[in-house]
Every structure is written in C-alpha cells, then in structure tokens.
CSV table of C-alpha atoms and ligand atoms in Angstrom, one decimal:
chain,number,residue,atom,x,y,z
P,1,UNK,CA,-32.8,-64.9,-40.5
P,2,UNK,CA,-36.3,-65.2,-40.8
P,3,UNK,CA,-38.7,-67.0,-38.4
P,4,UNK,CA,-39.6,-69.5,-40.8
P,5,UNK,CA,-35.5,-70.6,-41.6
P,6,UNK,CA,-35.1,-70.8,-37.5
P,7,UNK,CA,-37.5,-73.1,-37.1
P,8,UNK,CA,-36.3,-75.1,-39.3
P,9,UNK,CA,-32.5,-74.4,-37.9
P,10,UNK,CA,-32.5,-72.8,-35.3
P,11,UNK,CA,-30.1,-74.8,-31.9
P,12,UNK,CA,-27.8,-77.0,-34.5
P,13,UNK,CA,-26.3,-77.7,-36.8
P,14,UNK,CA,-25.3,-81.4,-38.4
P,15,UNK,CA,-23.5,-83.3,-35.4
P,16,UNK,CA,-19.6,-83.3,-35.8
P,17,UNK,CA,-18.8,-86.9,-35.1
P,18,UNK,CA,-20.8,-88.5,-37.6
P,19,UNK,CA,-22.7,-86.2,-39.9
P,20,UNK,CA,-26.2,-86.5,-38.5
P,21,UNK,CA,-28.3,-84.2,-40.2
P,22,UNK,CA,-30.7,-84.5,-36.6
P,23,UNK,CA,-28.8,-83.8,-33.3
P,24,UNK,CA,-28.9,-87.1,-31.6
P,25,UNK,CA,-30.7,-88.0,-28.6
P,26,UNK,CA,-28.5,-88.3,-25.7
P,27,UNK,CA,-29.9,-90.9,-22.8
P,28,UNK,CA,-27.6,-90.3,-20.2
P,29,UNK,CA,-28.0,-89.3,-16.6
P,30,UNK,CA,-23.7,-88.6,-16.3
P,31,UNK,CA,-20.9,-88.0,-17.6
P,32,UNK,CA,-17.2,-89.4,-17.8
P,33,UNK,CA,-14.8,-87.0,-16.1
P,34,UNK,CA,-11.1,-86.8,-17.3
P,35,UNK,CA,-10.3,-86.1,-13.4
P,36,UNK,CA,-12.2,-84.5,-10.2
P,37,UNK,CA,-14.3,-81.4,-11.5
P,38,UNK,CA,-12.9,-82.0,-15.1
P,39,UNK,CA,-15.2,-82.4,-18.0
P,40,UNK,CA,-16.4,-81.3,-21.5
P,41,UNK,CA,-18.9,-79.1,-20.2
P,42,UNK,CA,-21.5,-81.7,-18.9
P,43,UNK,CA,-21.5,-83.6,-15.5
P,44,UNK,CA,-25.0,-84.4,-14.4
P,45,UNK,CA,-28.1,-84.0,-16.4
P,46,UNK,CA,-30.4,-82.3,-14.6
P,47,UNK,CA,-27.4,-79.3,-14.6
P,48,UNK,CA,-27.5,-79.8,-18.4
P,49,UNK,CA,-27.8,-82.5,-21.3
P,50,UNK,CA,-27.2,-82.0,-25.0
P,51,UNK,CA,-30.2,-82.2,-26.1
P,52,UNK,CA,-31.7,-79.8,-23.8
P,53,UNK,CA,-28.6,-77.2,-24.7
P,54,UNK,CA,-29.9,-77.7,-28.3
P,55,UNK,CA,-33.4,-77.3,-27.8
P,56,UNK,CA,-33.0,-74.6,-25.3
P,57,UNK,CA,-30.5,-72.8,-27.8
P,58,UNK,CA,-33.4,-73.1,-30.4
P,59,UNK,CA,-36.5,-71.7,-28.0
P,60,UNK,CA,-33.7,-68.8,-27.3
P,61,UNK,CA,-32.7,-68.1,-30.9
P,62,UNK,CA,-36.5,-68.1,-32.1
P,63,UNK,CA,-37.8,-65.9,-28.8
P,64,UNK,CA,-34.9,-63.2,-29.9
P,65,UNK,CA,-32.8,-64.0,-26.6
P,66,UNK,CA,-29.7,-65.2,-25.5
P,67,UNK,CA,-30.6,-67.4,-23.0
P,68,UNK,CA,-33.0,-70.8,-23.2
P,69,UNK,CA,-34.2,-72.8,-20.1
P,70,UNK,CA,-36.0,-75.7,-20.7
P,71,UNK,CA,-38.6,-77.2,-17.9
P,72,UNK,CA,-40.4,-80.2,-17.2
P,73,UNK,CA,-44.0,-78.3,-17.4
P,74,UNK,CA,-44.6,-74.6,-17.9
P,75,UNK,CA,-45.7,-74.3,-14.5
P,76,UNK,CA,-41.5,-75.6,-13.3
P,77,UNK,CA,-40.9,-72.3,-15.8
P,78,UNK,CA,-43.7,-70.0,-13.8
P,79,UNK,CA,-42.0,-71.5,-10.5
P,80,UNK,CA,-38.3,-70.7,-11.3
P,81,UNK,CA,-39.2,-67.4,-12.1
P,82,UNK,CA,-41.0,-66.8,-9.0
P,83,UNK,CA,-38.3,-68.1,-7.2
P,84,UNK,CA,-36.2,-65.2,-8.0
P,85,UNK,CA,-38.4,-63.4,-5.7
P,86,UNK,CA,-38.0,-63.1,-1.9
P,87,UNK,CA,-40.3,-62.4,1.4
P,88,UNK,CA,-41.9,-58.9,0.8
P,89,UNK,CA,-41.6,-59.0,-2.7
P,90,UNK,CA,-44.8,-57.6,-4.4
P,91,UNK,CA,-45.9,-58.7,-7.6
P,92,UNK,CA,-48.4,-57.4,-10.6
P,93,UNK,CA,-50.4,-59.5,-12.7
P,94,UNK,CA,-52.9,-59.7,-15.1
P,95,UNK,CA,-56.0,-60.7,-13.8
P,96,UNK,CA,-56.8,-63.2,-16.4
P,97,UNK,CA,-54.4,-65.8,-16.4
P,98,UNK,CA,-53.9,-69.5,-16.9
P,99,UNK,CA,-55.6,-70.9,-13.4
P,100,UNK,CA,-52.7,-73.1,-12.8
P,101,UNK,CA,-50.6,-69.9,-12.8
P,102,UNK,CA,-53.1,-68.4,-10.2
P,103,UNK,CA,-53.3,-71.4,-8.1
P,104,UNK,CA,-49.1,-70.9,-7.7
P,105,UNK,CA,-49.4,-67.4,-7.3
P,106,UNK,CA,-52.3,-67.3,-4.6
P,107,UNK,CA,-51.8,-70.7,-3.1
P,108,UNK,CA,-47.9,-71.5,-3.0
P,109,UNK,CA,-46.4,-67.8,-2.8
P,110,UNK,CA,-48.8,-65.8,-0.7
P,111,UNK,CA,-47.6,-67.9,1.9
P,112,UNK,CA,-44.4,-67.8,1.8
P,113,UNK,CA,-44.5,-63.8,2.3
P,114,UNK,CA,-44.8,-62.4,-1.6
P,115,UNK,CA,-48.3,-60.5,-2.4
P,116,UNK,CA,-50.5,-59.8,-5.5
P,117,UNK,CA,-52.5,-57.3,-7.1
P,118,UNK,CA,-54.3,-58.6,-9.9
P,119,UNK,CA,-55.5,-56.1,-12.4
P,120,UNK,CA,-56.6,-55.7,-15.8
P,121,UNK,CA,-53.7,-53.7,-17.3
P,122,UNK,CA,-55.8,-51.6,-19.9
P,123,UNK,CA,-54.3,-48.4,-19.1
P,124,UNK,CA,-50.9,-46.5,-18.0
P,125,UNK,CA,-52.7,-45.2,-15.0
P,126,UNK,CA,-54.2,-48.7,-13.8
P,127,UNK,CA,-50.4,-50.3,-13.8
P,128,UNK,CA,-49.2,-46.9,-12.3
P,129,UNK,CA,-51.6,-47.1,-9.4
P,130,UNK,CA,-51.3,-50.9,-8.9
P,131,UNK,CA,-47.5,-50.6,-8.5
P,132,UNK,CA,-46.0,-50.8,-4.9
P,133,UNK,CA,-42.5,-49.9,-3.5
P,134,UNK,CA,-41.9,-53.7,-3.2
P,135,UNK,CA,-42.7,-54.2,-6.6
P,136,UNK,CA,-40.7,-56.6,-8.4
P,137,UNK,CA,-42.2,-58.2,-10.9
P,138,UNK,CA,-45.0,-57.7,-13.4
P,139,UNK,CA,-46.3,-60.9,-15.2
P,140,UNK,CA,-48.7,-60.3,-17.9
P,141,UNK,CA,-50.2,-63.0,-20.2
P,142,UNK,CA,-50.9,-61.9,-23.9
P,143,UNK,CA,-53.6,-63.0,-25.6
P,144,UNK,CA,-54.9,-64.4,-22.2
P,145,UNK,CA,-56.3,-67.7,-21.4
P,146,UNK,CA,-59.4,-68.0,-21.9
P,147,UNK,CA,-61.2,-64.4,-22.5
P,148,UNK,CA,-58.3,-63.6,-25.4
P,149,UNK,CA,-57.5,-60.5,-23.7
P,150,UNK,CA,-54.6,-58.6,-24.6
P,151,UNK,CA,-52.5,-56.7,-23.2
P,152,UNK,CA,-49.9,-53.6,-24.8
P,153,UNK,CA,-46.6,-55.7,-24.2
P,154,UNK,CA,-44.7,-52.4,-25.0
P,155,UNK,CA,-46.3,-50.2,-22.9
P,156,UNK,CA,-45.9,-52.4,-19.7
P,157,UNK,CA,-41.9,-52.7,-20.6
P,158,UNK,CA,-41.5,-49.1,-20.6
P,159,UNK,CA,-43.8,-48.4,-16.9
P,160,UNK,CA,-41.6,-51.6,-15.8
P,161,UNK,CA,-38.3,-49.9,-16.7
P,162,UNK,CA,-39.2,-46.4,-15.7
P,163,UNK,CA,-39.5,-48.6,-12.1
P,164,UNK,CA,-36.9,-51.2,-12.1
P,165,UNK,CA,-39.6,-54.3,-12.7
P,166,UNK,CA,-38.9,-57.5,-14.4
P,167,UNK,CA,-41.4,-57.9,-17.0
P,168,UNK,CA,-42.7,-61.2,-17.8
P,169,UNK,CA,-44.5,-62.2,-20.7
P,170,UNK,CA,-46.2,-65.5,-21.1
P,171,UNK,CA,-46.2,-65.9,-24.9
P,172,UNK,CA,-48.0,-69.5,-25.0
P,173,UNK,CA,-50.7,-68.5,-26.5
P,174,UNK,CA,-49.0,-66.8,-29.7
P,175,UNK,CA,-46.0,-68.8,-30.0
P,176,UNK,CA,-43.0,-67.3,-30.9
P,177,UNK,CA,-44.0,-67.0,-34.9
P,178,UNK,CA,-46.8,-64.3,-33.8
P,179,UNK,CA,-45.0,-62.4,-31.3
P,180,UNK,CA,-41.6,-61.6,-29.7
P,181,UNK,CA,-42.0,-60.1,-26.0
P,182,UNK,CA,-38.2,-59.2,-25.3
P,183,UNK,CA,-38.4,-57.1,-28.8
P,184,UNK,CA,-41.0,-55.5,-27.3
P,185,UNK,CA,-39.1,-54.7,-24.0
P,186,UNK,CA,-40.1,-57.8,-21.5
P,187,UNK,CA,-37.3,-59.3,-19.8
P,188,UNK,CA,-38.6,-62.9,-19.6
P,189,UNK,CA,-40.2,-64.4,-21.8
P,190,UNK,CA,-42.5,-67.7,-20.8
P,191,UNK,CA,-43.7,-70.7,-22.6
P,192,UNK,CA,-46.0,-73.8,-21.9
P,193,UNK,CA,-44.1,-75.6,-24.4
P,194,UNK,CA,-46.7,-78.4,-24.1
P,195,UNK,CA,-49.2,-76.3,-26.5
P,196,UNK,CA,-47.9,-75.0,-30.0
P,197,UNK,CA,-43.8,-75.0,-29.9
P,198,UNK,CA,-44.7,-79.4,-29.0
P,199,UNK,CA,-47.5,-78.8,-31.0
P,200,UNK,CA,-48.5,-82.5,-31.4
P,201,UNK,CA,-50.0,-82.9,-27.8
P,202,UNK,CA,-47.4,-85.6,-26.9
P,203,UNK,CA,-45.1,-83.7,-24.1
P,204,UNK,CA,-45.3,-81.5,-20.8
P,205,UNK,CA,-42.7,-79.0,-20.7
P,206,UNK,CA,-41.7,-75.2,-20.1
P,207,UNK,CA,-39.6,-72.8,-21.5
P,208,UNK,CA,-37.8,-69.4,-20.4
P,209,UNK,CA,-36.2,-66.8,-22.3
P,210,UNK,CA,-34.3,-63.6,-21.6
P,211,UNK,CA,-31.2,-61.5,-22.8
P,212,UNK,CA,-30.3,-60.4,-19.1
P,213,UNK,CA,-27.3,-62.2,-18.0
P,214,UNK,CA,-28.5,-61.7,-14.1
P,215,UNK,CA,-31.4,-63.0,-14.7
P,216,UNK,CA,-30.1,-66.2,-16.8
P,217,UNK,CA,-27.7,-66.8,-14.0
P,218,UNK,CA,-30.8,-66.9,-11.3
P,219,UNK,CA,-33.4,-68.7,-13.6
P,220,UNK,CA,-30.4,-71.3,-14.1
P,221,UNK,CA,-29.6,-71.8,-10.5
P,222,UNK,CA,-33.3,-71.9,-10.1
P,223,UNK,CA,-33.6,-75.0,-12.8
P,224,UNK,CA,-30.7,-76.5,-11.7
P,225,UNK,CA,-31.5,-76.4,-8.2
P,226,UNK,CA,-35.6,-77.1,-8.1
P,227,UNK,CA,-34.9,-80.0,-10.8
P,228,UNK,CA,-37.7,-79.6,-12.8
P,229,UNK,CA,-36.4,-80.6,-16.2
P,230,UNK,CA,-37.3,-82.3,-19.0
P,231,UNK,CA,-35.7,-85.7,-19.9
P,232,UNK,CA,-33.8,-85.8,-23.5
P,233,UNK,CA,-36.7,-87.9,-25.4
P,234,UNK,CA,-38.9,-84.7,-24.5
P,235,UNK,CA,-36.6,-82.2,-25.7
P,236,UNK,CA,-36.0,-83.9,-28.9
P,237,UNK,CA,-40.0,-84.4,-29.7
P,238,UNK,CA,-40.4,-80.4,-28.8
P,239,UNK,CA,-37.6,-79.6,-31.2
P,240,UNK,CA,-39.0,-81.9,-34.0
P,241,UNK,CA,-42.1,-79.6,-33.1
P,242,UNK,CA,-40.7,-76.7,-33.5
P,243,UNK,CA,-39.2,-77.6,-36.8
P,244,UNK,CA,-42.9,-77.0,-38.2
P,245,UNK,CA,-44.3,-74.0,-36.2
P,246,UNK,CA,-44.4,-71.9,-38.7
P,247,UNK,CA,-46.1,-74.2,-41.3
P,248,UNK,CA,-48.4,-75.2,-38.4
P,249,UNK,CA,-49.3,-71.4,-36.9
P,250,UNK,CA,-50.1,-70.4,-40.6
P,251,UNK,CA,-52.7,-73.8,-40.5
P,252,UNK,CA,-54.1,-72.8,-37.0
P,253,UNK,CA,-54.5,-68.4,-37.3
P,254,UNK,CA,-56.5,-69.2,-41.1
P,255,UNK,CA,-58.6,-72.0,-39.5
P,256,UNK,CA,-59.4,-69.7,-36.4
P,257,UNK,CA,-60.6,-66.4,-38.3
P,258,UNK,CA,-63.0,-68.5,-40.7
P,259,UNK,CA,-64.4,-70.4,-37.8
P,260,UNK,CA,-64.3,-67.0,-35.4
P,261,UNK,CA,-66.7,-65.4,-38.2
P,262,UNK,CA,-68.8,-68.5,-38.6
P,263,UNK,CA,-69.6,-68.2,-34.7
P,264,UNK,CA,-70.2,-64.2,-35.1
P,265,UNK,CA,-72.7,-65.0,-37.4
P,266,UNK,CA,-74.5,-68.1,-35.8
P,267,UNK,CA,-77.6,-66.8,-34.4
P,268,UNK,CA,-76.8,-69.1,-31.2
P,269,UNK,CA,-74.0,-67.4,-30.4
P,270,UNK,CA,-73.7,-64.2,-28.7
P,271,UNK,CA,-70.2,-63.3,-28.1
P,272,UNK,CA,-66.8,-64.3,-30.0
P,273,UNK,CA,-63.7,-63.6,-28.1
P,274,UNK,CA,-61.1,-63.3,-30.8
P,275,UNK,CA,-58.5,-60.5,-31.4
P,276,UNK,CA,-59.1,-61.1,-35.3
P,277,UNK,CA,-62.2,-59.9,-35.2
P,278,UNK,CA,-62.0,-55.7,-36.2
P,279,UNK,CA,-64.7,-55.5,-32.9
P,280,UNK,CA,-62.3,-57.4,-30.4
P,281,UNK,CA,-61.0,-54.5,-28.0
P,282,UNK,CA,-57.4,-55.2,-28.5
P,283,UNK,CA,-57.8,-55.8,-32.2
P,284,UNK,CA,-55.5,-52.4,-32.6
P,285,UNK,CA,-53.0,-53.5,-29.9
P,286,UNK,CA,-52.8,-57.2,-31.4
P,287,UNK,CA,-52.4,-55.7,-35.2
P,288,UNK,CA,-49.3,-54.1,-33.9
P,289,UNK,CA,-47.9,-56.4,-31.8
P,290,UNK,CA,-48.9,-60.2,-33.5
P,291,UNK,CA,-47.7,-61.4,-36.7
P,292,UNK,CA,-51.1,-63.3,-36.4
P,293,UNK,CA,-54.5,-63.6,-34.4
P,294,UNK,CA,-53.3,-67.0,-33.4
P,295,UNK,CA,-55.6,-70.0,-33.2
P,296,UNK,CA,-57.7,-69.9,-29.7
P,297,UNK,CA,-60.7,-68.7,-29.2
P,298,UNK,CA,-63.8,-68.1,-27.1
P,299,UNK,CA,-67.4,-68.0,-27.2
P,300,UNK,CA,-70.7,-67.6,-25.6
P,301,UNK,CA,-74.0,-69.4,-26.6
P,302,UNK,CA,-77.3,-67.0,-26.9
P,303,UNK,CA,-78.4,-68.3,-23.9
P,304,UNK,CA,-74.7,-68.8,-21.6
P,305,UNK,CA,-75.9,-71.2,-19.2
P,306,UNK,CA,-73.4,-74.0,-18.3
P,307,UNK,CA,-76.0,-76.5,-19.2
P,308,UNK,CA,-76.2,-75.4,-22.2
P,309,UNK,CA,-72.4,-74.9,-22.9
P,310,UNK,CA,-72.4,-78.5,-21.8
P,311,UNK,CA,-74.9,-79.5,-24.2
P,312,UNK,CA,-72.6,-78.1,-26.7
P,313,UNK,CA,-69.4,-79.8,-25.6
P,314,UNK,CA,-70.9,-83.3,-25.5
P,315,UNK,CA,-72.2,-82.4,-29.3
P,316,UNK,CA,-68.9,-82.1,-31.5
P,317,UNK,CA,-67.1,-84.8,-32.5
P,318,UNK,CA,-64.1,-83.5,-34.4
P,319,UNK,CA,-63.4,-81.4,-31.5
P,320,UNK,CA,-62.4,-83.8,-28.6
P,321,UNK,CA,-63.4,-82.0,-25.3
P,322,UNK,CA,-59.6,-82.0,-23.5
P,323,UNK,CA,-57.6,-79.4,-21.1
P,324,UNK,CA,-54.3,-78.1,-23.2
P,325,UNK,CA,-54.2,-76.5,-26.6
P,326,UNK,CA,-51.8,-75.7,-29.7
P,327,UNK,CA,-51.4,-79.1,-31.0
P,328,UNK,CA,-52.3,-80.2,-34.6
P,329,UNK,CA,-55.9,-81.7,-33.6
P,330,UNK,CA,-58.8,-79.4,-32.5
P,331,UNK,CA,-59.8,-79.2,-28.7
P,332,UNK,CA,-63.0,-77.9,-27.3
P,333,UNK,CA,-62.8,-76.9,-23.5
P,334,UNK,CA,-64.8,-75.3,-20.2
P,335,UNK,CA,-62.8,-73.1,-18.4
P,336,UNK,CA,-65.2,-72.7,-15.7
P,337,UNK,CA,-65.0,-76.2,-14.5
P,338,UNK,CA,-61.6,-77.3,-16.2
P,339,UNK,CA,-58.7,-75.2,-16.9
P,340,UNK,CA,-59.9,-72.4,-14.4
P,341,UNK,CA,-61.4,-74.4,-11.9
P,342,UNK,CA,-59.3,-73.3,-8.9
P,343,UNK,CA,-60.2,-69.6,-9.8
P,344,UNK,CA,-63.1,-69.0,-7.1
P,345,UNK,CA,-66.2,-68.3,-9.1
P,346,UNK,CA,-66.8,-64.8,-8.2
P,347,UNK,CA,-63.3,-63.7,-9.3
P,348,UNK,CA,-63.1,-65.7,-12.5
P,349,UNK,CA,-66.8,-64.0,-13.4
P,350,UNK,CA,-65.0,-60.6,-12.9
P,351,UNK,CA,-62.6,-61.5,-15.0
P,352,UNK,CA,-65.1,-62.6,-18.0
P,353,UNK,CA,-64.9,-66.1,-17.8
P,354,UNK,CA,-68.5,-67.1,-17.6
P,355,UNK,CA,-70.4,-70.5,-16.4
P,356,UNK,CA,-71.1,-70.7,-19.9
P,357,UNK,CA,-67.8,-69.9,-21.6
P,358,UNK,CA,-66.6,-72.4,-24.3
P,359,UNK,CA,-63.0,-72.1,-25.6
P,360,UNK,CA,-61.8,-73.9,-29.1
P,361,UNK,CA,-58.4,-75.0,-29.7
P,362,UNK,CA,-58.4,-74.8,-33.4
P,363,UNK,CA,-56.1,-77.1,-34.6
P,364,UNK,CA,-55.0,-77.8,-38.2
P,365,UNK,CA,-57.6,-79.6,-40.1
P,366,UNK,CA,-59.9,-78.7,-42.8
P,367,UNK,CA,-61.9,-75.2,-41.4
P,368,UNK,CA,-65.2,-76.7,-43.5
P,369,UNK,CA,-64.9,-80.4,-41.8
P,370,UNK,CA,-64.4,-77.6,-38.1
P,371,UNK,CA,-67.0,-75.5,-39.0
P,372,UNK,CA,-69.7,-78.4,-40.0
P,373,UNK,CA,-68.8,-80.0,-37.0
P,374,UNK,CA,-69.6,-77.0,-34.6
P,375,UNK,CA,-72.7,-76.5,-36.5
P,376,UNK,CA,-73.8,-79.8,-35.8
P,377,UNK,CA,-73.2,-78.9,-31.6
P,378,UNK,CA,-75.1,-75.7,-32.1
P,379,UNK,CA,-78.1,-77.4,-33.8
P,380,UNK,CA,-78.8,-79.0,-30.4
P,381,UNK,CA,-78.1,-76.2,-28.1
D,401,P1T,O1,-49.5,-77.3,-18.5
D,401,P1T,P1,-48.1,-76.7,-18.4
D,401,P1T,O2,-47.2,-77.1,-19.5
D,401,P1T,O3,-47.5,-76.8,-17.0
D,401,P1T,O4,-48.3,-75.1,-18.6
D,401,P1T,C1,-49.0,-74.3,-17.8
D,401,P1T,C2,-49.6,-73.1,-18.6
D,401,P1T,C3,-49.0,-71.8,-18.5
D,401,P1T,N1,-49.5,-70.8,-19.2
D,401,P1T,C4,-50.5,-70.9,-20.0
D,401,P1T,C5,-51.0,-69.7,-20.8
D,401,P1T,C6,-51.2,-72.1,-20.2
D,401,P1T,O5,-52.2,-72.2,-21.0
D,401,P1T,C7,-50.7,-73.2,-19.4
D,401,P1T,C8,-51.4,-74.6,-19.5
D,401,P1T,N2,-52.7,-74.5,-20.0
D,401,P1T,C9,-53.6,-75.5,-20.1
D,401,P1T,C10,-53.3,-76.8,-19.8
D,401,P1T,C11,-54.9,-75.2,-20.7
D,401,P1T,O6,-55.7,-76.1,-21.1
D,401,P1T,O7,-55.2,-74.0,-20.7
C-alpha cells in the first residue's frame, strides 16, 4: 500500500462492537480481570491502552516496522532508547542535533558511566575512526535541527552492521512520507511526534520504531517501566494527525522551496540552509534518500549579528516566533538562544549554528501571504 492509503488506514480498521468508522477513545486507567493474571490483553495502561496499540500500530506500519512505541514526549523516546545502554557503553552521534537531545546525552548519561563522540558523519572514514570497542550505538539525526544537515542513512547502516551497532535515526524532521530509515538499514527509528505526524501543534509525544524483536522487547520494558506515555486523548489527536500527513507534507515541502528561493535571492540574506536547494551539500544524498526536501529551513541575514536576527524575528507577523515545528501554522525561531540554548556557545558555533541563525517552520498557508510577510521582516533588518 502506498504511503498516502496508510495514512489514511493505517492501525485500524472499523471497531467490531459497534461499527465506528474511528477507533474510539478509551479513558481508562484498568482493566476488568476474569481472574488473577487473566485478561483480554490489557491490565494497566501505562503497560498498554487501545488507543495507544492503534496509534502505535499506525506509526509502525507507516515507518515500515513491526514494532510501535508511543511516548509522552520525544525526549521519553530518546530516553528509552538510551536506556538500553549500560555503564561503559560508548555512543556516536551527529554533532548537530536537537539541544534537548544533547542536554540528555551530555548531561543525564555521561554521568551515569556512557560516553560520546560527537562528529559530523560526512565520510566512511570519519564514522570509522570515531568508532570505539564499546561502541553501541550510533544516533544520527537526518535533516538535522537546525543547520539541515544530512546525513547518508545507508551508509551508516552498513559501517553499523559491519560492527554490531544499533543505528538510530531521528526522522522528525522528514516525517515518515519523505523518508523511511529502517528501509535504509537503521534499526530504530525516532520521532518527536509533537512536530508533523501531530502536525496541529496541540500534543507532546514520542515515537519508536524498529523490526528487531530484541530490541522491541527492551524499548517495551523501557516504556513500560520509565512510564512515560502518552494518555489516550493524545494518541487519538496524533492519529487524527496522521490521517493528513501526506496532504499536509505535500503543503509544507512546496511552500518551503518557493520561500527557500525567495531568501536565496533577497539581497539581505546570505546563506539558505535547505537540502532543496541544487547548492545544499547533501542535495545528492537527500535526492536519494527523501521523497521530499521537507518544510524547515535555515537562514542567515547579510549581516548575521543576533541583533539583527532579532530584529527580524520581532518583524513577521504570519510567522509567530515559537520553539517546535511541523504543524499547519508557520513558526519562526532562534536556535542560539531557544531550541539550542543548552549547547555551549563554542560547540554549537562549530557545529554551524550561528548567533545569527534564524530557522522557519513553514507551515501550510499560502507561500505568497509567507513570502510577503518575510519580506516585510527583511525591509527592517
Ligand atoms: O519536544 P519533544 O517532543 O520532546 O521532542 C524532542 C525532539 C527530538 N528530536 C528533534 C529533531 C526535535 O526537533 C525535538 C524537539 N524540537 C523542538 C522543540 C524544536 O523546536 O526544535
């Protein structure tokens, strides 16, 4: 089945009992048991609920995998799967990432006894020579938050099998419709669910996907265990979400490449991070690898000062300056004090994220009304 016809279907079908055409919403904490130990698959919901088995059977089905966990945030997702890990355990990661996920990684696990090396993954030699005995993992994002960077999914997958290392991909930033990590060869797949599969920037919640029934087992345990899962109301918006992704993506990758070459040709702005664009370094990789160029994207001003950035940011009005991304509305943000603001300054500069970077969330309106109001910004920077 297509992408399109899973959206759409995908995690149910009409409910036996009465016919609903929608799964309904089950508000229950427990669950009746016939005797001691005996019931219908269900016993307490943070083990499992209904509507969570649906959505999570949806997010699996349209990620390609056998296996959907559902979260109360993506970072509960980035925390069961680090949880898998034990003292000594090393991990590889890409050193532009989300700086909530580097705040967990550097701040929560360093001290409990697992280490880092954060590096750029360009090439076959720089993963080679970043890999360790203790290696375990390898978590890449793909395109990255906020310099769009991306990353070769497959090649990663095959160094990470050659070596035994779970591969995970954090696909937030494509959604499922634009790219599908564990086809590629990734084990896990990752999702802030909050941004495109909600896609109406009403919910918090994570997802997890894989095909390896060891893994499932220990990323179930983990969500079981930790707790951090999303209550049925949230599971239901996410799959009414999902039910439009594709209509939605299609909305958000057009509006993004007309507004991507609007900003390459604005004389105030000097650089356009967007793997559309023919010049973006992993146009090639992303042409292979996306369905799609997605719908974030990056600039910098002529003269990439923060107070100038800022000047921009107070200056549109259609785009509402916010943290998150992927839902129908357009969001304008600042990495450098917002979303990455736990990244110490002189590592998030070596990783391209400027004082003066501004990142656009483009959401689904018309790409004229977008375009005239970031025009409007740029006339007072
Ligand atoms: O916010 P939460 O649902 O917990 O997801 C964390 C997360 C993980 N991975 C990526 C790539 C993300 O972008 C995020 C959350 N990001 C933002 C809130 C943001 O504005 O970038």
């Amino acid at each position: 089945m297509k992408k399109s016809t899973l959206c759409v279907h995908a995690g149910h079908e009409p409910e036996p009992v009465t016919g609903a055409v929608m799964p309904p919403v089950f508000f229950t904490s427990t669950y009746v048991q016939q005797a001691p130990g005996e019931h219908q698959g269900y016993d307490y919901s943070r083990a499992g609920n209904p509507s969570r088995t649906v959505l999570e059977k949806a997010l699996a089905e349209l990620e390609g995998g056998t296996h959907g966990f559902c979260f109360s945030s993506g970072m509960g997702a980035v925390d069961a799967v680090l949880k898998t890990l034990s003292t000594g355990d090393h991990v590889v990661a890409m050193n532009d990432l989300y700086g909530g996920t580097y705040r967990l990684f550097r701040q929560s696990y360093e001290k409990l006894g697992i280490s880092f090396s954060f590096i750029g993954c360009s090439s076959e030699a720089e993963i080679e020579s970043a890999i360790q005995p203790g290696t375990k993992l390898m978590w890449i994002e793909t395109p990255t938050n906020p310099t769009l960077t991306v990353v070769d999914i497959a090649l990663c997958a095959s160094i990470c099998k050659r070596h035994g290392i779970t591969l995970v991909v954090d696909n937030t930033f494509a959604s499922p419709m634009l790219q599908s990590p564990l086809a590629l060869g990734a084990n896990i797949v990752m999702h802030s669910m909050t941004k495109y599969l909600g896609g109406h920037s009403d919910l918090i919640m994570g997802g997890l996907v894989t095909s390896d029934a060891a893994l499932a087992e220990a990323l179930f345990f983990n969500q079981k265990s930790t707790g951090a899962t999303p209550g049925p109301m949230d599971c239901y918006l996410a799959l009414r979400g999902i039910k439009t992704l594709h209509l939605r993506m299609k909305a958000h990758v057009e509006n993004a490449q007309q507004i991507a070459l609007f900003l390459q040709a604005h004389p105030k702005v000097s650089r356009v991070f967007y793997p559309g664009l023919p010049e973006h370094p992993g146009h090639g990789i992303a042409s292979r690898q996306m369905s799609g160029f997605g719908g974030m994207l990056s600039f910098e001003l002529s003269t990439n000062t923060e107070e100038n950035a800022r000047t921009f940011l107070l200056g549109t009005k259609l785009f509402v300056l916010a943290e998150s991304l992927g839902g129908v509305e357009s969001l304008v943000s600042h990495p450098a004090s917002m979303t990455h603001a736990s990244i110490p300054r002189e590592i998030r500069l070596r990783n391209g994220v400027s004082d003066g970077l501004i990142r656009l969330s483009v959401g689904i309106e018309d790409a004229q009304d977008l375009i005239q109001d970031l025009e409007t910004a740029l006339s007072a920077c």
